[in-house]
Coordinates of C-alpha atoms in Angstrom, one line a residue:
X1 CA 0.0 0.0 0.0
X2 CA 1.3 3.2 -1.1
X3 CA 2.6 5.7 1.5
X4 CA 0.8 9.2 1.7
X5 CA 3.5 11.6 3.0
X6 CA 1.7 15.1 4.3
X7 CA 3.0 17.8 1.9
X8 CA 5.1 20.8 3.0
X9 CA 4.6 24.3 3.3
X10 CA 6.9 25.5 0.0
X11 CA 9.6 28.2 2.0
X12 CA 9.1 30.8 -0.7
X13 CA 5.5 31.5 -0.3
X14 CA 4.3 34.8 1.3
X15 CA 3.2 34.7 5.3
X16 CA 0.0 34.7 6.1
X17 CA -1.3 38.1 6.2
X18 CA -2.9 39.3 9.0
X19 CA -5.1 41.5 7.3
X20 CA -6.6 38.7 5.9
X21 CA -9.3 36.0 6.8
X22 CA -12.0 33.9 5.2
X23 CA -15.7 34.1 6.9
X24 CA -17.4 30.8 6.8
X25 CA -20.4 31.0 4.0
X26 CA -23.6 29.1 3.6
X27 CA -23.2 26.2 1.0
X28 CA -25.7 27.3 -1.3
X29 CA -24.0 31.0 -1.4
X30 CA -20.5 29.4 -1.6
X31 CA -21.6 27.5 -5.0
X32 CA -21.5 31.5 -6.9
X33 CA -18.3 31.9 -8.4
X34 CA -16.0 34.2 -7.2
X35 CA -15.3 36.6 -9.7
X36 CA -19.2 36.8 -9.7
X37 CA -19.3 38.5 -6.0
X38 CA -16.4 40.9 -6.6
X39 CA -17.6 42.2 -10.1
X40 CA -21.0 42.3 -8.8
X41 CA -20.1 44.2 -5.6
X42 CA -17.3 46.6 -7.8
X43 CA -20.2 47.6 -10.3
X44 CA -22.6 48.4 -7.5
X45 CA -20.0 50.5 -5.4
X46 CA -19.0 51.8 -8.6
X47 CA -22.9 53.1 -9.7
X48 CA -23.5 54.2 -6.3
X49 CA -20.0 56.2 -6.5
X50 CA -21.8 57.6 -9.8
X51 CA -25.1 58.5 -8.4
X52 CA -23.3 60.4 -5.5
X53 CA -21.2 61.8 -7.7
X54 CA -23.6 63.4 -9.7
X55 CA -25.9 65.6 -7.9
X56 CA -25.0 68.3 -8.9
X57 CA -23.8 67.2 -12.2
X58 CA -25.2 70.2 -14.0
X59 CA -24.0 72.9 -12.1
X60 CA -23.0 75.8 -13.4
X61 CA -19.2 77.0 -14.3
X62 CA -17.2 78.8 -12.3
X63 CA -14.3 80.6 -14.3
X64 CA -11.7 77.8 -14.1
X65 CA -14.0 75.2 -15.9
X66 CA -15.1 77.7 -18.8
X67 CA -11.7 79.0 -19.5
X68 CA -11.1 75.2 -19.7
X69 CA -13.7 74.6 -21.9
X70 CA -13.0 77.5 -24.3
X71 CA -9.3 76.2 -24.8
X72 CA -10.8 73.2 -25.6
X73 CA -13.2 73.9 -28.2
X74 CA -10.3 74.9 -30.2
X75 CA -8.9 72.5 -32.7
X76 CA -6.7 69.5 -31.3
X77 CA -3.5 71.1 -33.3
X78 CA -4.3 74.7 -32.1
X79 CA -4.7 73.8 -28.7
X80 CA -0.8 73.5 -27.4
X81 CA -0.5 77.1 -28.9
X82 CA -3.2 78.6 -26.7
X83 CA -1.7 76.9 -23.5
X84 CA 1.5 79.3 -24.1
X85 CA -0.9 81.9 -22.5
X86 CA -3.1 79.5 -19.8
X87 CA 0.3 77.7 -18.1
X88 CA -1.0 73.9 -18.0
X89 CA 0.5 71.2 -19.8
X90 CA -2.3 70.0 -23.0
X91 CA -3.3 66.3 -22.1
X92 CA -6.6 66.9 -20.3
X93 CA -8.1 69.5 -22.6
X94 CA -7.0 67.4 -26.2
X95 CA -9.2 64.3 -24.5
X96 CA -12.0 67.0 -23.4
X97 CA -11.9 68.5 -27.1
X98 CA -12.3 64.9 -28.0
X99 CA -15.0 64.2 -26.1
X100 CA -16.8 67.6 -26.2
X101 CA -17.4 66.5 -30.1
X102 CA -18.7 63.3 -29.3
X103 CA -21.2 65.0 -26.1
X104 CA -21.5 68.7 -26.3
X105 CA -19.9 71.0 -24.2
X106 CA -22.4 71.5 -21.6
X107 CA -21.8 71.9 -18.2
X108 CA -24.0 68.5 -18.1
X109 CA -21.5 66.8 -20.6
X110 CA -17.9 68.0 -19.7
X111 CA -18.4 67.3 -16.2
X112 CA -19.1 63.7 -17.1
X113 CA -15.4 63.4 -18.5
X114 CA -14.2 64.1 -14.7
X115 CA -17.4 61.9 -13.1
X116 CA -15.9 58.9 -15.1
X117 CA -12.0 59.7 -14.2
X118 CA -13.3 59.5 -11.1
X119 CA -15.3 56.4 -10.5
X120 CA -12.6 54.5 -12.3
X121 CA -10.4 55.0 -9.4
X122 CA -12.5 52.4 -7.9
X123 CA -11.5 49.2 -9.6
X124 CA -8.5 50.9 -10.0
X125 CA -7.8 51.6 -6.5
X126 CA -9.2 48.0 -5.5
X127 CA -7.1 46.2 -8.0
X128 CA -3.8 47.8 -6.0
X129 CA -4.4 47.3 -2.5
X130 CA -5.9 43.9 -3.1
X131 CA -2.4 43.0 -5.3
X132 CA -0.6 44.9 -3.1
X133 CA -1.5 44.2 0.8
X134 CA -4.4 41.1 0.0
X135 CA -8.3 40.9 -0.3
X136 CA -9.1 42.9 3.0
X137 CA -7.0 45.9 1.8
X138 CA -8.2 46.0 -1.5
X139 CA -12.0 46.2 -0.4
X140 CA -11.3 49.0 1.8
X141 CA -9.6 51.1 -0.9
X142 CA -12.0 50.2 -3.5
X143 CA -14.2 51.8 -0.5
X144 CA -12.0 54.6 0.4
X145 CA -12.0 56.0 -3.6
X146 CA -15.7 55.3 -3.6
X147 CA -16.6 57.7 -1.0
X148 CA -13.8 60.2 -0.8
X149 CA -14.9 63.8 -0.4
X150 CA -12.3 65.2 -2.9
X151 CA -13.1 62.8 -5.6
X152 CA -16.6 63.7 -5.1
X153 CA -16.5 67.3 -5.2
X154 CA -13.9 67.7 -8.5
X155 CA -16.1 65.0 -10.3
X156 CA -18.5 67.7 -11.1
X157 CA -15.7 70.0 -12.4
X158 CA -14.4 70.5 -15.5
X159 CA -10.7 70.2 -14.5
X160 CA -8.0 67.8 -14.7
X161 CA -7.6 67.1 -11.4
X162 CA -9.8 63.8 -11.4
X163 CA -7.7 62.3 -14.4
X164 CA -4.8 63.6 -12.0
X165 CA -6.0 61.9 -9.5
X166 CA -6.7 58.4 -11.6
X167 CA -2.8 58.4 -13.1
X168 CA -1.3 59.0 -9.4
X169 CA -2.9 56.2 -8.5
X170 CA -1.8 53.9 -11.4
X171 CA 1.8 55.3 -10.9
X172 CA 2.1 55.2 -7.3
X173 CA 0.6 51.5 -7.6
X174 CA 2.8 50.8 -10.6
X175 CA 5.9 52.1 -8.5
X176 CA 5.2 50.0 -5.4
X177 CA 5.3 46.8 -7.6
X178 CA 8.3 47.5 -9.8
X179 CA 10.8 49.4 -7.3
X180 CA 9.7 47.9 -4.1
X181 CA 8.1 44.4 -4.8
X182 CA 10.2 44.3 -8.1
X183 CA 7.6 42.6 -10.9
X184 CA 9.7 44.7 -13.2
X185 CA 7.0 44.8 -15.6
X186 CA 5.3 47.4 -13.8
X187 CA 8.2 49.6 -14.4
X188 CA 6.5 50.7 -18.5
X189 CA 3.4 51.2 -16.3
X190 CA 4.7 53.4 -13.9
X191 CA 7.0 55.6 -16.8
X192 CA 3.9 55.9 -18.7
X193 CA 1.8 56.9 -16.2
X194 CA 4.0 59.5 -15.0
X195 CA 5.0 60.9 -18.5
X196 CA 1.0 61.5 -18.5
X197 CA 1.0 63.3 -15.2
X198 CA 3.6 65.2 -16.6
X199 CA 1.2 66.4 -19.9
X200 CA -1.5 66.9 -17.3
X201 CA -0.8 69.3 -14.6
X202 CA 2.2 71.1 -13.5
X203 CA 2.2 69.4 -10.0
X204 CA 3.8 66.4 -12.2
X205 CA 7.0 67.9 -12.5
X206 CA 6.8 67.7 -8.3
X207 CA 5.8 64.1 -8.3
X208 CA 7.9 62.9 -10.4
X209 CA 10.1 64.5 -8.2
X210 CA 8.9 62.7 -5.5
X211 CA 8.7 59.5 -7.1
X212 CA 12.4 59.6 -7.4
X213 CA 13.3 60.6 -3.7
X214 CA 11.0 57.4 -2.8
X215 CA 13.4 55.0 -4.1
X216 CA 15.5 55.7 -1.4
X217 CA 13.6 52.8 0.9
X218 CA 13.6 50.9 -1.8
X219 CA 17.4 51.2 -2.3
X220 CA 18.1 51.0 2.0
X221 CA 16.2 47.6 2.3
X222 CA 17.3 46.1 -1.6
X223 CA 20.3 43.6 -2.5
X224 CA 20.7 44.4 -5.7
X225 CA 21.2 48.3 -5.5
X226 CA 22.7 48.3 -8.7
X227 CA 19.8 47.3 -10.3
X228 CA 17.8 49.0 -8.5
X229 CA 19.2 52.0 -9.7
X230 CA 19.6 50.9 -13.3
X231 CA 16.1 50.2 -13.5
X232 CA 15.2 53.3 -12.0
X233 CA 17.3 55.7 -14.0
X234 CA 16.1 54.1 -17.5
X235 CA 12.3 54.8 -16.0
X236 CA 12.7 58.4 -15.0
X237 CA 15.0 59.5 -17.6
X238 CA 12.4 57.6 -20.2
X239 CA 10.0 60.1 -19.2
X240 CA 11.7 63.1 -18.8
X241 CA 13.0 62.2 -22.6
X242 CA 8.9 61.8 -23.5
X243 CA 8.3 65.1 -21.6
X244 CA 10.9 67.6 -23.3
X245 CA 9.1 68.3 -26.4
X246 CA 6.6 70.1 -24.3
X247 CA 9.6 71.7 -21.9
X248 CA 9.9 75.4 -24.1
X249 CA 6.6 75.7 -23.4
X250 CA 7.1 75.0 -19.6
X251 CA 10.0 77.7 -19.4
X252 CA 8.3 79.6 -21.1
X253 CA 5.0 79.4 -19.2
X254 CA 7.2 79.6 -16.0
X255 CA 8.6 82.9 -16.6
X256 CA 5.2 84.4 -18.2
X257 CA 2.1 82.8 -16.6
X258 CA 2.7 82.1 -12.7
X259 CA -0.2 82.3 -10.7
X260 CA -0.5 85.8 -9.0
X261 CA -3.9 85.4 -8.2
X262 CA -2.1 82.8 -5.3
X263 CA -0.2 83.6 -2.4
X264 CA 2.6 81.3 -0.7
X265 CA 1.6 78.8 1.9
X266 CA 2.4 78.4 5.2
X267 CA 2.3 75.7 7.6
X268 CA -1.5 74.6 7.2
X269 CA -1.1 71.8 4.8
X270 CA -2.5 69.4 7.1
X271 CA -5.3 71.2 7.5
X272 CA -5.9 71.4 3.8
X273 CA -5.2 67.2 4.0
X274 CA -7.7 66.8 6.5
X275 CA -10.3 68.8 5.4
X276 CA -9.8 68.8 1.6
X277 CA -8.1 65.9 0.6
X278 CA -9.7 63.5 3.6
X279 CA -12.9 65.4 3.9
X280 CA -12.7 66.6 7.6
X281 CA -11.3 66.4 10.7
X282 CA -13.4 63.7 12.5
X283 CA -13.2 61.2 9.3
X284 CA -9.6 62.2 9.4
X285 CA -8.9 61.4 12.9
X286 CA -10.8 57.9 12.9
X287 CA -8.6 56.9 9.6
X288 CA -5.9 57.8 10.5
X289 CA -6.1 56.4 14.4
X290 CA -7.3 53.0 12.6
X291 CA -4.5 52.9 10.3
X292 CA -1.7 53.8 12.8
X293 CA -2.9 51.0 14.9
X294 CA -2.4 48.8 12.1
X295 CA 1.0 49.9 11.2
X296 CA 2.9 50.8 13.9
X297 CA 4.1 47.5 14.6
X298 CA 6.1 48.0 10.8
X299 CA 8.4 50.9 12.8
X300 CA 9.9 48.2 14.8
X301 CA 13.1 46.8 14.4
X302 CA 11.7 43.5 13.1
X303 CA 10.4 44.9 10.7
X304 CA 13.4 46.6 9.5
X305 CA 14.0 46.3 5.8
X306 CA 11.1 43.8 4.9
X307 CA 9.2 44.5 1.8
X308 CA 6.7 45.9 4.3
X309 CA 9.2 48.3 5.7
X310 CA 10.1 49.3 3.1
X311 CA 6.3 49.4 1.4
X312 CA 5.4 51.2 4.5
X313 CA 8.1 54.0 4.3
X314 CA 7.8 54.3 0.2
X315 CA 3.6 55.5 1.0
X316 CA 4.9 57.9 3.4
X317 CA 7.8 59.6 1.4
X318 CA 5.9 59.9 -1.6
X319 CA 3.4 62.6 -0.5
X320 CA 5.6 63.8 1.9
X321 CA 8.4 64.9 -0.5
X322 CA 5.8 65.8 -3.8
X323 CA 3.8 67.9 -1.1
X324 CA 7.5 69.3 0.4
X325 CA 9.5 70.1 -3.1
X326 CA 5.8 72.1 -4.2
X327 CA 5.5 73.8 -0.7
X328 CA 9.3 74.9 -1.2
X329 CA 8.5 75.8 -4.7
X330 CA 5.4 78.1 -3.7
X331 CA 7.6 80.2 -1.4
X332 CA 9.2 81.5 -4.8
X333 CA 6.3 81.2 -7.3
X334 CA 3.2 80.5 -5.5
X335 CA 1.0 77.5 -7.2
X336 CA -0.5 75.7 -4.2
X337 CA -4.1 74.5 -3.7
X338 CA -6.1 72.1 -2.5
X339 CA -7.2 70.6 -5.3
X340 CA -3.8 69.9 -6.9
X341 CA -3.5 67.2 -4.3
X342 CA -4.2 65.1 -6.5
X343 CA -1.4 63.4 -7.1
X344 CA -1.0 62.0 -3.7
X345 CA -4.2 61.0 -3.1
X346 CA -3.6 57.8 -4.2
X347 CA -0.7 57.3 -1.8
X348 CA -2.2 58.2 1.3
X349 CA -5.7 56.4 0.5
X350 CA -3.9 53.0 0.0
X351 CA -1.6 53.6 3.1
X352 CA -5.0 54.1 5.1
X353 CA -6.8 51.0 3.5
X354 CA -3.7 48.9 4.0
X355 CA -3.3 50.2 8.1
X356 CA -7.4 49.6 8.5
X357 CA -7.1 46.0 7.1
X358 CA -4.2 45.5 9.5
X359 CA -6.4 46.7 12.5
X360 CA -8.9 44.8 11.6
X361 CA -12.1 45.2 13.6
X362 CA -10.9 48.8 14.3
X363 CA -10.6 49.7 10.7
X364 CA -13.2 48.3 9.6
X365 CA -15.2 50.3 11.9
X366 CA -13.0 53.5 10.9
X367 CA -14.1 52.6 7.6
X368 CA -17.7 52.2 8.1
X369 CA -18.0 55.6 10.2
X370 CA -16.4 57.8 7.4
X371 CA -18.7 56.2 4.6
X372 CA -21.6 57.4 7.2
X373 CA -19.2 60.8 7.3
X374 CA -19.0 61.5 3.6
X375 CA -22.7 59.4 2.2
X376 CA -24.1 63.3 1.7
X377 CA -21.8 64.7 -0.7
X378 CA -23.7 68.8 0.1
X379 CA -22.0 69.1 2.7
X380 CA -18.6 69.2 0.8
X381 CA -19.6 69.9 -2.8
X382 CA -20.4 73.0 -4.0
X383 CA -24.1 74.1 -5.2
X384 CA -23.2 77.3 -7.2
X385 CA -19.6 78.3 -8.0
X386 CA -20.6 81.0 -9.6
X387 CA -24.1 83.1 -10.5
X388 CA -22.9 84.3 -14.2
X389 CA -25.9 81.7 -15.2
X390 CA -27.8 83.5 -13.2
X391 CA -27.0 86.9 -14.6
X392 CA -26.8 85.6 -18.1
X393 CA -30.3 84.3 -18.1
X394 CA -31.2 87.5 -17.1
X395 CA -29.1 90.6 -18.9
X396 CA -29.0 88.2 -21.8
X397 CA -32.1 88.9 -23.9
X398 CA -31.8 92.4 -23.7
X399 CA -28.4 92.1 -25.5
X400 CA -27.8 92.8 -29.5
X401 CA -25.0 91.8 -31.7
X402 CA -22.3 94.3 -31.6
X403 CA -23.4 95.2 -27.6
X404 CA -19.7 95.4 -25.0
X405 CA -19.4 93.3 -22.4
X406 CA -16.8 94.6 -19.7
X407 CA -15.8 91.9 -17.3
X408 CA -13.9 93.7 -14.3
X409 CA -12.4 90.6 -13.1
X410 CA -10.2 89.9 -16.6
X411 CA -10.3 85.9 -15.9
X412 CA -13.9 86.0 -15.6
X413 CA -14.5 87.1 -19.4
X414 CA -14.3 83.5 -20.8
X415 CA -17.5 82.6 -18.1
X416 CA -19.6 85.7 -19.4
X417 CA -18.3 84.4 -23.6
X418 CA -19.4 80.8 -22.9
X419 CA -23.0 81.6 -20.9
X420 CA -24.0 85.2 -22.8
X421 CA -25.2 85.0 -26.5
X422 CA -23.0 85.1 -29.5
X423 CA -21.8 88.0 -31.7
X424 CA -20.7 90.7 -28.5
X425 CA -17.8 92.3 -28.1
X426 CA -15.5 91.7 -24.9
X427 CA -13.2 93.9 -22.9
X428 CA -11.5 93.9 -19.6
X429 CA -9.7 95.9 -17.1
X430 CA -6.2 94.2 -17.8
X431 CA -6.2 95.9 -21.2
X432 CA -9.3 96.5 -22.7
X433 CA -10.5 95.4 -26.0
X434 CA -10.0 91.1 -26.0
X435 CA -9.7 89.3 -29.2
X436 CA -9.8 85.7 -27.7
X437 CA -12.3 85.2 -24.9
X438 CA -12.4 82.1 -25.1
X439 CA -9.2 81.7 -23.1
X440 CA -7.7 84.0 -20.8
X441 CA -4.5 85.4 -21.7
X442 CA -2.6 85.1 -18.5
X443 CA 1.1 86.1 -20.0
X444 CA 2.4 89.1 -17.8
X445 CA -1.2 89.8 -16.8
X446 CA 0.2 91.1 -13.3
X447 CA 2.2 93.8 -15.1
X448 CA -0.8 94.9 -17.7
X449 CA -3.3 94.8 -15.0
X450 CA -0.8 97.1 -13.0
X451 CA 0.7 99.2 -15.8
X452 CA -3.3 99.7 -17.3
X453 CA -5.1 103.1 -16.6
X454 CA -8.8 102.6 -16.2
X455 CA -9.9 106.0 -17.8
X456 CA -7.2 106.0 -20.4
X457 CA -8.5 102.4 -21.5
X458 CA -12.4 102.5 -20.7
X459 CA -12.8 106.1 -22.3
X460 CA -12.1 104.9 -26.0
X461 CA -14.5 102.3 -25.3
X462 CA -17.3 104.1 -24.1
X463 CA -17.1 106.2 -26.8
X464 CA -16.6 103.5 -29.6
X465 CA -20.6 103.0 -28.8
X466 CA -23.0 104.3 -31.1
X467 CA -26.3 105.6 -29.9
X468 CA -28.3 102.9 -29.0
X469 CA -25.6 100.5 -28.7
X470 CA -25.5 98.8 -25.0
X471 CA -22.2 98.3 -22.5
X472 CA -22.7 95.5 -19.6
X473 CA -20.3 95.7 -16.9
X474 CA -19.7 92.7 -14.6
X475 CA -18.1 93.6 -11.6
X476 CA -17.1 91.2 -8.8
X477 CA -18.8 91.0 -6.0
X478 CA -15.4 91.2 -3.5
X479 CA -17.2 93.1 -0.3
X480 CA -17.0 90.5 2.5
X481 CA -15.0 87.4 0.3
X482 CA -12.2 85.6 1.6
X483 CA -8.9 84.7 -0.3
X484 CA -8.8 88.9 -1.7
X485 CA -5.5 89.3 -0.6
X486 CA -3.1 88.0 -3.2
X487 CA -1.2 91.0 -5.4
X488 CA -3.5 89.9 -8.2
X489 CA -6.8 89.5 -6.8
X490 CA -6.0 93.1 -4.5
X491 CA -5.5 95.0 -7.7
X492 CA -9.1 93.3 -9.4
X493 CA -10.6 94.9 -6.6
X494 CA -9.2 98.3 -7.2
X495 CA -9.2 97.8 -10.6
X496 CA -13.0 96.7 -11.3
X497 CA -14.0 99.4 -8.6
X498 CA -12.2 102.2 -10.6
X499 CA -13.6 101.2 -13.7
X500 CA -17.2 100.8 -12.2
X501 CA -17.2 104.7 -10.9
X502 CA -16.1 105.9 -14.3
X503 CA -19.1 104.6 -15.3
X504 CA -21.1 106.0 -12.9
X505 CA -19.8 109.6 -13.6
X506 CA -20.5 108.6 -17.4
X507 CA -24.5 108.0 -16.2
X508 CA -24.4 111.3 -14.2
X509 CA -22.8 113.3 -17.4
X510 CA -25.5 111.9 -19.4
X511 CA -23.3 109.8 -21.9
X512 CA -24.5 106.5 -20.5
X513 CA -28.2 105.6 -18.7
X514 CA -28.8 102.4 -16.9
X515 CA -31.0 100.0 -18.5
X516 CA -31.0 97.0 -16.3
X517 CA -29.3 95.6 -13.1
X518 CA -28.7 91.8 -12.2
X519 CA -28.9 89.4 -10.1
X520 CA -32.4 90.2 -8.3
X521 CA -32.1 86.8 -6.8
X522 CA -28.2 86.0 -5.3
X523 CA -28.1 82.2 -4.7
X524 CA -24.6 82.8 -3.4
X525 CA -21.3 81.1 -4.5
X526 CA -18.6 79.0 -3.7
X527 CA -16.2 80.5 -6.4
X528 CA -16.8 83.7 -7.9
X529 CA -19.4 86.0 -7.9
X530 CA -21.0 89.1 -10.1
X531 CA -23.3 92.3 -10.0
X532 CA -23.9 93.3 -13.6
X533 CA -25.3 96.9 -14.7
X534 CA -26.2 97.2 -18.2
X535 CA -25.8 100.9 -20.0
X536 CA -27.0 102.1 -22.9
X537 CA -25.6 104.9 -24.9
X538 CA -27.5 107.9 -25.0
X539 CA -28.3 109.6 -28.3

């Protein structure tokens, strides 16, 4: 009679991860397949995601979005050319050209390109802690990029942060599994992911920045360094080479375009996090509680250059460095905001998902009480970022062809082109008469703005009016608003207040009388906001 000897555990597998375990299942439910219960359950959380998501789908623009949109309705091969004068890179406003001619360029439709960036870091996000950390882990992120508050809000925007977003997570993902776990095919998936972040938003020049200070664990805990590096240099080097067709443009949007409408930071970055990024300070605390309980046994000397060491120390150097290096930058030329997190996001939502699944019963109920947190997406996604809908469904009939619209806040003039009807004539006060409204021409605007002279510029225009003809001035509403401090956004205020009395004393001389005034019914915004007066030339 043959022998039965009891087989042995093979060396090389992977320990048991604690994260992990298997609940015992009725038969009958144990007969579905699978893949059936985790597509099943992916494409629900996914179409909840959706519905959430979409509330306030149709919202109307707020500057940003429509100077967005207007780039983008120009031709694919005109578009880089414009961007000389905007200071992005042109990846996200090619694909929304794209897809504007497939869907229309409603607020309705162009939203939906960011709605579906952002429930695709679902799957996306569940595929990478699941590979990454085991089932547990990748549950939890799947639910972590279902319900976070800053995927929700810029999902109804038309931006490229949620496309942002999606390739930070693919890279940072992509990173962990060629530098640290070292399935060196992942290496073309993170260099092509990060030459896209690179033609999407400026913030990729820091995180691939960031990327490349976070091969430092990677290179303390590895025994092949050399390789390590080799493979590393080929990556980043790959994509800077795929990047420098577009770097002329960069210097040159660098030196012309900053962002003076921005001040630089100071030291409340984690309250951004939290309250931004995270979506407030009690969801923040409970996650993050959960998920140090869950990984602070990786600090110990154990632990010390394990692939979980090292995984653990990779998550936290990444944001940490690409939020440092942009911090640093913004002290000099200030371009930080919120809402180009985005490319850490991934980082520090699969760090939380992978510390809850290691604390088990606590994160789980971490988990659970910021889902309850973040299920009403009003309390963290703006209504109305702006009233020009308002004011355009208002002023708008009584325009004519030929009529001038005079936007005080010069950014603002693409919002009042894309809602107010066709054939008008634009100016604003950063140098009158504009050719191209449908982008704002932000090279040297500081200087113009400053060097302009509101009587000099507006009287020319005033009297380029015939009798009859109509002027509509839009004039920010700044009395009372936050985040008026910045050189550029001072001088509006000054500016748009100067050119608003001129007009005045043109009403009192008898050259203008007022027609109409709008809004009669202020909703309030999030964003930016306008009184208009409309004037018509007297005979």
């Amino acid at each position: 009679m043959a022998t039965v000897t009891a087989p042995h555990p093979d060396p090389s597998a992977p320990a048991p991860d604690p994260s992990e375990f298997i609940p015992r299942v009725p038969a009958r439910l144990a007969r579905i397949p699978g893949w059936l219960w985790v597509g099943g359950g992916l494409l629900a959380l996914m179409a909840l995601s959706a519905f959430m998501r979409s509330r306030y789908i149709g919202g109307q623009f707020w500057m940003d979005e429509a100077i967005t949109t207007g780039i983008s309705l120009h031709p694919l091969s005109q578009i880089p050319g414009v961007l000389r004068h905007d200071g992005n890179p042109p990846l996200y406003y090619m694909m929304l050209q794209v897809w504007m001619s497939l869907f229309g360029s409603s607020e309705t439709a162009t939203h939906s390109l960011s709605l579906l960036f952002g429930v695709l870091t679902i799957p996306v996000g569940g595929w990478a802690g699941w590979s990454l950390f085991g089932r547990r882990a990748g549950i939890m992120a799947a639910l972590l990029f279902a319900f976070n508050a800053w995927l929700t809000a810029y999902a109804q925007e038309t931006r490229m942060y949620e496309l942002m977003g999606l390739l930070g997570l693919i890279a940072t993902a992509a990173f962990l599994q060629g530098f640290v776990y070292r399935r060196r095919r992942f290496l073309f998936l993170f260099g092509a992911s990060l030459t896209l972040m690179l033609y999407t938003h400026s913030w990729g020049t820091f995180f691939f920045a960031g990327s490349a200070i976070s091969v430092i664990p990677a290179l303390i805990a590895s025994d092949n360094r050399r390789g390590l590096l080799r493979d590393a240099a080929i990556t980043f080097v790959g994509a800077g080479i795929l990047y420098l067709p577009w770097v002329p443009n960069l210097l040159y949007q660098v030196a012309h375009t900053a962002a003076p409408w921005d001040s630089a930071p100071r030291f409340g970055a984690p309250v951004q996090i939290s309250r931004n990024l995270l979506g407030g300070d009690r969801i923040t605390m409970a996650l993050v509680l959960a998920a140090a309980i869950g990984l602070v046994p990786l600090f110990t000397r154990a632990h010390r250059r394990t692939r979980e060491w090292t995984t653990l120390w990779t998550l936290i150097v990444l944001p940490v460095a690409t939020l440092g290096l942009a911090w640093a930058s913004s002290q000099i030329t200030p371009a930080w905001a919120s809402r180009y997190f985005a490319p850490v996001l991934g980082a520090m939502l699969l760090l939380i998902a992978w510390g809850c699944a290691r604390a088990r019963l606590v994160g789980l109920v971490a988990i659970a009480l910021s889902i309850v947190f973040l299920a009403n997406p009003k309390s963290f996604t703006p209504q109305y970022k702006s009233d020009m809908r308002d004011v355009a469904g208002e002023i708008g009939p009584l325009l004519h062809p030929g009529d001038l619209v005079v936007v005080g806040q010069p950014e603002q003039t693409t919002l009042a082109w894309y809602y107010l009807p066709g054939g008008l004539r634009f100016a604003n006060t950063a140098g009158g008469v504009v050719a191209h409204p449908s982008y704002m021409n932000w090279v040297d605007a500081l200087t113009r703005l400053q060097d302009s002279n509101p009587q000099a510029t507006l009287g020319p225009l005033v009297a380029s009016l015939k009798p009859g003809q109509q002027l509509l001035y839009l004039r920010p509403l700044t009395e009372g608003a936050q985040n008026w401090e910045a050189p550029w956004t001072q001088l509006v205020r000054r500016r748009s207040a100067q050119w608003g009395q001129i007009l005045t004393n043109d009403v009192t001389a008898g050259t203008l009388k007022t027609v109409a005034i709008a809004p009669h019914n202020y909703r309030g915004a999030c964003c930016v906001a306008d009184s208009a007066m409309l004037y018509q030339k007297a005979s």
